[in-house]
Amino acid sequence: MVSDIYQQRRIALLNQLPKNSLVLLAGYQQKVRSKNIKYHFRQDNNFFYLTGFGEPDAIALIVKAETTSFHLFLRPKDKVQEVNFGNRAGITGAIEHYNADHAYPVSGFTTQLLRLMEGVTSLYVCDENNRFSSDIVSWANHHRHSGSFDTPKQFVAIKQLAEVLHQHRLVKTEDEINNIRHAVKASTFAHKKVMQACCPDINERELSALFNFSVAKGGCSEVAYPNIVASGNNACCLHYEDNCCELKDGQMLLIDAGAEYQYYASDITRSYPVNGKFSDEQTAIYQIVLNALDRAIEIVKPGLSWNSINETCMKVMATGLKELGLLTGSIEHIMTTESYKRFTVHKTGHWLGMDVHDVGPYHDTAGNWRRLESGMVFTIEPGIYIPEDATDVPEVYRGMGIRIEDDVLVTDTGCENLSKAIPRTVDEIEAIMAETEV
Ligand code: GLY
Ligand code: MN
Ligand code: MN
């Protein structure tokens, strides 16, 4: 039996929906990589959050009428397919192991849906890949169209489940936080391994592979997003994924990589000198970014406006860049004109959870920035990027991207930096890079 946390989540969700609601959850389908080879399958997070069911092609219906019920549609057992591609839960397994009240083959979906739509006035849809987008309106109209012209008509409101569900996913439970902790722990081990292996002439792809290997040692089968292993100027591309260049003496390396555990992500970046020793210029830029991150972590607590984190980081970095002579004018002028954005490029964080850029609104219903609550998890990730074509900047700074990214949990009184064990000060980094083995 899958733990009944999924059942508890369904109950919590239904408690917020009006009576005579039907929730339609479309699971993901397999994607082709090439010809008859498929990508490794990963279930849609909303679907998994409410069902714990990880097989492709599934659909779930959750009904709130006089009573509530959970219906799971899935691939039936098939000996040949299972020998080729692995076990399926099948109809019996869906009931025994996933707490479904009823289970059917996917082929029976439309018949059951239309039967269950009888009396429904709100249809909550979660169909991230538009699997059913061309059918949903006709399903909602089905009963209204099928009676004669003078029978009572039933109008069905079609609503986005995400509007309700993503509020649930935003504030994490203890179980969810433990999964994130596990992912961070595996990432910690892996980032340290990569720091020790990093040296001139090694290829970015070798470090990426070492990260994946080390994450597996830490009990995680997947990374939460493609590794970014970016040496020198490559780090100025925020989502560089080619990971194919040789590291050169004198460059900085930026590695943004995070393990995933039980569908929960970590998302961590470290930046350090390829040869293990920061130059004065590298230290100067690095320290500005670290100061911004540390200052932001200091202010995080329940009640803080989400945007204060970004504002704080930008102020610290703008001040540092001005002191270094890379920005000119008064600090007021720099902040008003936002001239710092040339180097800081992106905002400094996002919610973290099942999705690496996790769901949940950044604003309240009045349109104000969201206030932090205990149990929220997010990244803080300031960065400074000086591309090699920034010819008005002294050459020693060019071709360098420095980002430092930590994963932060809001507690009742402040916050916990979940990823602080990964070396992040200049001294800590130089010390671990001088070692050869963890
Ligand atoms: N790794 C993607 C990000 O930091 O947002
Ligand atoms: Mn991030
Ligand atoms: Mn990242």
PDB file of C-alpha atoms in Angstrom, residues 62 132 166 223 237 256 271 295 310 404:
ATOM      1  CA  ILE A  62     -11.844  12.482  -7.864  1.00  0.00           C
ATOM      2  CA  PHE A 132      -7.563  16.468 -23.409  1.00  0.00           C
ATOM      3  CA  HIS A 166      -0.707  24.996  -5.992  1.00  0.00           C
ATOM      4  CA  VAL A 223      18.921  14.974 -10.908  1.00  0.00           C
ATOM      5  CA  CYS A 237      24.768  31.623 -20.271  1.00  0.00           C
ATOM      6  CA  ASP A 256      24.497  24.458 -10.847  1.00  0.00           C
ATOM      7  CA  SER A 271      31.376  28.825  -8.263  1.00  0.00           C
ATOM      8  CA  ARG A 295      22.539  39.249   3.871  1.00  0.00           C
ATOM      9  CA  ASN A 310      15.615  40.232  -4.424  1.00  0.00           C
ATOM     10  CA  ILE A 404      25.973  31.037  -5.423  1.00  0.00           C
TER      11      ILE A 404
END
